[in-house]
Structure formats: structure tokens, C-alpha cells
Amino acid sequence: MRIALYGYGKMGRAIEEVATARGHQVVLRVDRDNAGAPPTGADVAIEFTRPDQAVDNIRVCIAHGVPVVVGTTGWYDQLGLVRDLVAHHQGALLWASNFSIGVNLFFRLNRQLARLMERQPHYAVRIDEVHHVHKRDAPSGTAITLARDIDLAVQRYAGWDLEGQEAVNADPQGPPAIPVRAERTDEVPGTHTVTWASPDDRIVITHEAFSRRGFATGAVHAAEWLLGRTGVHTMDDVLSDL
Ligand code: NAD
């Protein structure tokens, strides 16, 4: 596979290492100094840049008929626009707030636990995430996915609320929002914890990434999977085939 990397930062470099080890070739590296370059000569693009740059990069890849795997988080309010763009060009895009296989298993576990908790109203939920100090968005896209999945499964919650900020999608008269706490510490690659506590006990599930390699491996698997497909997909579709 010939790969165009959009974003040659911490993730771009980790992806290059994994992709090369799997026999792929990085034919283009797009970073700030050549931003907006088309994915000429690439079979697939992998995008890990910044929330405010992702949609422009998606646009250039889709317009050039190159499937794109998007790892950048924090742009999901524009997902509707991106779906229209992909449909219009009959393109291919795969996005995930977290590409690690472990986190995607964790998402499934979270959904299953939430479904059980729908019938146990004495348990209250909270989400905690910890990341390195360079991360721009808070809460993480992964924490938002966890919160949305709980919100969908459990009627006594509506939306989520980042500690110290306004509630999202929450009606002040309606059910409470899911509390989310975001901590920024040192070089932590990413830790997410979902806690369900009752007056008598507590169930805690945690995913802790040890490095960026798990995200990079998942992104390369996703690119291999996306080749030859059309439409908008997520990592859950890849996981179902693994
Ligand atoms: P980083 O800051 O190390 O790298 C981002 C790179 O993008 C930088 O080198 C920057 O110069 C470059 N860039 C900025 N504007 C650009 C543009 N217009 N075109 C091309 N390149 C541009 O950040 P990172 O740790 O590599 O993370 C990048 C993104 O990926 C963030 O949004 C982060 O939250 C996300 N992320 C997602 C996952 C996942 O599994 N989905 C995992 C880790 C990080």
C-alpha cells in the first residue's frame, strides 16, 4: 500500500514505523509547511493533524478519489457535512476517536455494562480520562464516545458534562448529564475509566494505553481494510472483521 500521511507529528511518525514494518510505503508526508498538498501517488491517506485542519485534509483526499483514515479528534460536529461529501464523490472514509483494538473492545464492554445498568437505577456513572499535556481537545474523543454510548443505553442520563464547563445536549429540566473529568499530566498516552458507583459498591472498567503503538497499528489495519470499499466507516466495522 502506498500511504500519504497527513500530519507528521507524534502519531504520523508512529504510523510510519508500523506501516513500514508491515511492508507498506509512505509516499507523501504532509505537515504544516506543505499543508493542503494533494495525495498524489497514494492508495490511501492517513490523517492525524489538528481538529481545525482535519476537514480540509479530508476534503482534498476525497476530491482526489483517495480513501482516507481520520484519527484527528475534535471535528465531529462536521461529520454530517463530511458524510455528504463522501456520498457526493462516492469516496471512502474511516474515522475513529480511538484506533486501538483494546479501546474498541473497551467500547463494546462499556455498551454492554450500560445496558445492564439501565435496570439498576441505584448506580451512578462517571468518566475520567487522563492524557499528556500537549493534547488540544478536552474531553478526549474517546471519552465522548464512551459518554454517548452510555447516554444512548441509559435513559436516566442526558448528554455529558465536562467538569467545570457547561453541559452538552443536556436539558436543565431533564435528566442529569454524565460527569466527565479530563486531566492533563506529563506524557500519558491515554487512560479512560468508567465508574458505576452505588451506595454499597463500585464497578470500574479502565483502558490504559502504554504507548502510541496501539493507535498506530489500528490505523494501519484500518487503512488496509478501507482499500476497495466506499462509504463512511468506523473502527467498529474493522473490529467485526478481525
Ligand atoms: P502532534 O501535534 O504531535 O502532530 C500533529 C501534526 O500535524 C504536527 O506535526 C503539525 O505540524 C501537523 N499539522 C498541523 N496542521 C496541519 C495541516 N494543515 N496539514 C498537515 N499537517 C498539519 O499530534 P498527535 O499526537 O500526532 O495527534 C494528532 C491528532 O490525532 C490529535 O487530534 C489527537 O487527538 C489525535 N489522536 C487520535 C488518536 C486515535 O486513535 N484516533 C490517537 C492519538 C491521537
Coordinates of C-alpha atoms and ligand atoms in Angstrom, one line a residue:
M1 CA 0.0 0.0 0.0
R2 CA 1.3 3.5 -0.8
I3 CA 0.3 5.8 2.0
A4 CA 0.0 9.6 2.2
L5 CA 0.5 10.8 5.8
Y6 CA -1.4 14.0 6.7
G7 CA 0.3 15.2 9.9
Y8 CA 3.9 14.1 10.6
G9 CA 3.8 14.6 14.4
K10 CA 3.8 12.1 17.2
M11 CA 1.1 9.9 15.6
G12 CA 2.3 10.4 12.0
R13 CA 5.8 9.1 12.9
A14 CA 4.4 6.2 14.9
I15 CA 2.2 5.2 11.9
E16 CA 5.2 5.4 9.5
E17 CA 7.1 2.9 11.8
V18 CA 4.2 0.4 11.9
A19 CA 3.3 0.8 8.2
T20 CA 6.9 0.2 7.1
A21 CA 7.2 -2.8 9.3
R22 CA 4.0 -4.2 7.7
G23 CA 5.6 -3.8 4.2
H24 CA 3.8 -0.6 3.2
Q25 CA 5.4 2.5 1.7
V26 CA 4.9 6.1 2.9
V27 CA 5.0 8.1 -0.4
L28 CA 4.0 11.5 1.0
R29 CA 4.3 13.3 4.3
V30 CA 2.1 16.4 4.6
D31 CA 2.7 18.7 7.5
R32 CA 2.4 22.4 8.2
D33 CA 5.0 23.5 5.6
N34 CA 3.2 21.7 2.7
A35 CA -0.4 21.8 4.2
G36 CA -3.1 21.2 1.6
A37 CA -0.9 19.1 -0.7
P38 CA -3.0 16.6 -2.7
P39 CA -2.4 12.9 -2.0
T40 CA -0.7 12.3 -5.4
G41 CA 0.5 8.7 -5.9
A42 CA -1.1 7.3 -2.8
D43 CA -3.5 4.4 -2.5
V44 CA -4.8 5.6 0.9
A45 CA -4.3 8.6 3.2
I46 CA -4.0 8.6 7.0
E47 CA -4.8 11.9 8.7
F48 CA -3.6 12.8 12.3
T49 CA -3.3 16.6 12.4
R50 CA -5.4 19.1 14.4
P51 CA -9.1 19.5 15.0
D52 CA -9.3 22.7 12.9
Q53 CA -7.4 21.2 10.0
A54 CA -9.0 17.7 9.6
V55 CA -11.9 18.6 7.4
D56 CA -9.8 20.5 4.9
N57 CA -7.5 17.5 4.6
I58 CA -10.5 15.1 4.3
R59 CA -11.8 17.4 1.5
V60 CA -8.6 17.3 -0.5
C61 CA -8.3 13.4 -0.2
I62 CA -11.9 12.8 -1.1
A63 CA -11.8 15.2 -4.0
H64 CA -8.8 13.3 -5.4
G65 CA -10.5 9.9 -5.0
V66 CA -8.2 8.7 -2.3
P67 CA -9.7 6.8 0.7
V68 CA -8.9 8.5 4.0
V69 CA -8.4 7.2 7.5
V70 CA -9.0 10.0 10.0
G71 CA -7.5 9.9 13.5
T72 CA -7.8 13.5 14.4
T73 CA -10.4 14.1 17.1
G74 CA -12.4 17.2 17.9
W75 CA -14.1 17.9 14.5
Y76 CA -17.1 15.6 14.8
D77 CA -19.7 18.4 14.7
Q78 CA -18.9 18.4 11.0
L79 CA -19.5 14.7 10.5
G80 CA -22.8 15.4 8.6
L81 CA -21.0 17.6 6.1
V82 CA -18.3 15.0 5.7
R83 CA -20.8 12.2 5.1
D84 CA -22.4 14.3 2.3
L85 CA -19.0 15.0 0.8
V86 CA -18.1 11.3 0.8
A87 CA -21.5 10.3 -0.7
H88 CA -21.2 13.0 -3.4
H89 CA -17.8 11.7 -4.6
Q90 CA -18.6 8.1 -3.9
G91 CA -15.5 8.2 -1.7
A92 CA -14.3 6.2 1.3
L93 CA -13.6 7.4 4.8
L94 CA -13.0 5.7 8.1
W95 CA -12.9 7.6 11.3
A96 CA -12.4 6.6 14.9
S97 CA -12.0 8.6 18.1
N98 CA -9.5 5.8 19.1
F99 CA -7.9 3.3 16.7
S100 CA -6.5 1.0 19.4
I101 CA -8.1 -2.5 19.2
G102 CA -8.1 -2.6 23.0
V103 CA -10.2 0.6 23.2
N104 CA -12.6 -0.7 20.7
L105 CA -13.1 -3.8 22.8
F106 CA -13.5 -1.4 25.8
F107 CA -16.2 0.5 23.9
R108 CA -18.1 -2.8 23.5
L109 CA -17.7 -3.6 27.2
N110 CA -18.9 -0.1 28.1
R111 CA -22.0 -0.5 25.9
Q112 CA -22.8 -3.9 27.5
L113 CA -22.3 -2.6 31.0
A114 CA -24.5 0.4 30.3
R115 CA -27.3 -1.8 29.0
L116 CA -27.1 -3.8 32.3
M117 CA -27.2 -0.5 34.3
E118 CA -30.3 0.7 32.6
R119 CA -32.2 -1.6 35.0
Q120 CA -30.1 -0.7 38.1
P121 CA -31.0 2.9 38.9
H122 CA -29.1 3.0 42.2
Y123 CA -25.8 3.1 40.2
A124 CA -24.4 6.5 39.1
V125 CA -21.8 6.7 36.4
R126 CA -18.8 9.0 35.8
I127 CA -16.0 9.0 33.2
D128 CA -12.4 10.0 33.9
E129 CA -9.7 10.5 31.2
V130 CA -6.0 11.3 31.5
H131 CA -3.8 12.4 28.7
H132 CA -0.4 14.1 28.0
V133 CA -0.2 17.9 28.4
H134 CA 0.0 18.5 24.6
K135 CA -3.5 17.3 23.8
R136 CA -5.6 20.2 22.5
D137 CA -9.2 18.9 22.9
A138 CA -10.9 18.0 26.2
P139 CA -12.6 15.8 26.9
S140 CA -11.0 13.3 24.6
G141 CA -12.9 12.0 21.6
T142 CA -12.7 8.6 23.3
A143 CA -14.4 9.9 26.5
I144 CA -17.1 11.5 24.3
T145 CA -17.7 8.1 22.6
L146 CA -18.0 6.4 26.0
A147 CA -20.4 9.1 27.2
R148 CA -22.6 9.0 24.0
D149 CA -22.8 5.2 24.2
I150 CA -23.9 5.4 27.9
D151 CA -26.3 8.2 27.0
L152 CA -27.9 6.0 24.3
A153 CA -28.3 3.0 26.5
V154 CA -29.4 4.6 29.9
Q155 CA -32.5 6.8 29.9
R156 CA -31.7 8.4 33.3
Y157 CA -28.8 10.4 31.7
A158 CA -28.9 13.0 29.0
G159 CA -25.7 14.3 27.4
W160 CA -22.4 14.7 29.2
D161 CA -20.8 17.5 31.3
L162 CA -17.1 18.3 31.4
E163 CA -16.2 19.1 35.0
G164 CA -16.0 22.9 35.3
Q165 CA -17.8 23.6 32.0
E166 CA -21.4 23.8 30.6
A167 CA -23.4 20.6 30.0
V168 CA -23.6 19.4 26.4
N169 CA -27.0 18.4 25.0
A170 CA -28.4 18.5 28.5
D171 CA -31.8 20.0 29.3
P172 CA -31.7 21.8 32.7
Q173 CA -35.2 20.5 33.5
G174 CA -34.4 16.9 32.3
P175 CA -32.2 14.0 33.5
P176 CA -28.6 14.8 34.7
A177 CA -25.7 14.8 32.3
I178 CA -22.9 12.2 32.6
P179 CA -20.0 13.8 34.5
V180 CA -16.6 13.7 32.7
R181 CA -13.3 14.7 34.2
A182 CA -10.3 15.5 31.9
E183 CA -6.8 15.6 33.4
R184 CA -3.6 16.6 31.5
T185 CA -0.4 15.1 33.0
D186 CA 3.1 14.6 31.7
E187 CA 3.3 12.3 28.7
V188 CA 0.4 9.9 29.4
P189 CA -0.7 8.3 26.0
G190 CA -4.3 7.9 27.2
T191 CA -6.2 6.4 30.1
H192 CA -10.0 6.1 30.3
T193 CA -12.0 4.9 33.3
V194 CA -15.8 4.4 33.5
T195 CA -17.1 4.1 37.1
W196 CA -20.5 2.9 38.2
A197 CA -21.0 3.5 41.9
S198 CA -23.9 2.6 44.2
P199 CA -24.1 3.4 47.9
D200 CA -22.8 -0.1 48.5
D201 CA -20.2 -0.9 45.9
R202 CA -18.5 0.2 42.7
I203 CA -17.7 -1.3 39.2
V204 CA -14.7 0.2 37.5
I205 CA -13.5 -0.5 33.9
T206 CA -10.3 1.1 32.7
H207 CA -8.3 1.1 29.5
E208 CA -4.7 2.3 29.7
A209 CA -2.6 2.7 26.6
F210 CA 1.1 2.0 27.3
S211 CA 2.3 3.9 24.2
R212 CA 1.1 5.2 20.8
R213 CA 1.9 2.0 19.0
G214 CA -1.6 0.5 19.6
F215 CA -3.3 3.5 17.9
A216 CA -0.8 3.4 15.0
T217 CA -1.3 -0.3 14.5
G218 CA -5.1 0.1 14.5
A219 CA -4.8 3.0 12.0
V220 CA -2.7 0.9 9.6
H221 CA -5.2 -2.1 9.9
A222 CA -8.0 0.4 9.2
A223 CA -6.2 1.6 6.0
E224 CA -5.7 -1.9 4.8
W225 CA -9.4 -2.7 5.5
L226 CA -10.7 0.5 3.8
L227 CA -8.9 -0.1 0.5
G228 CA -11.5 -1.1 -2.1
R229 CA -14.5 0.0 -0.1
T230 CA -16.7 3.1 -0.3
G231 CA -18.8 5.0 2.2
V232 CA -18.2 6.1 5.8
H233 CA -17.0 3.5 8.3
T234 CA -15.6 3.3 11.9
M235 CA -13.2 1.1 13.7
D236 CA -16.1 -1.0 15.0
D237 CA -16.6 -2.2 11.4
V238 CA -12.9 -3.2 11.2
L239 CA -13.1 -5.0 14.6
S240 CA -16.1 -7.0 13.4
D241 CA -13.9 -8.5 10.6
L242 CA -10.7 -9.1 12.7
Ligands
NAD1 P1 1.0 16.3 17.0 O1 0.9 17.7 17.5 O2 2.3 15.5 17.5 O3 1.0 16.2 15.5 C1 0.2 16.9 14.6 C2 0.9 17.3 13.4 O4 0.0 17.9 12.4 C3 2.0 18.3 13.7 O5 3.3 17.8 13.2 C4 1.5 19.6 12.9 O6 2.6 20.3 12.4 C5 0.7 18.9 11.8 N1 -0.2 19.8 11.1 C6 -0.8 20.9 11.6 N2 -1.6 21.5 10.6 C7 -1.5 20.7 9.6 C8 -2.1 20.7 8.3 N3 -3.0 21.6 7.9 N4 -1.7 19.7 7.4 C9 -0.9 18.7 7.7 N5 -0.3 18.7 9.0 C10 -0.6 19.6 9.8 O7 -0.3 15.5 17.5 P2 -0.5 13.9 17.5 O8 -0.3 13.4 18.9 O9 0.2 13.2 16.4 O10 -2.1 13.8 17.4 C11 -2.8 14.3 16.2 C12 -4.3 14.2 16.3 O11 -4.6 12.8 16.5 C13 -4.9 14.9 17.5 O12 -6.2 15.4 17.2 C14 -5.1 13.8 18.6 O13 -6.1 14.0 19.5 C15 -5.4 12.6 17.6 N6 -5.1 11.3 18.1 C16 -6.1 10.3 17.8 C17 -5.9 9.0 18.1 C18 -6.8 8.0 17.7 O14 -6.6 6.8 17.9 N7 -7.9 8.4 17.0 C19 -4.7 8.6 18.9 C20 -3.8 9.6 19.2 C21 -4.0 11.0 18.8

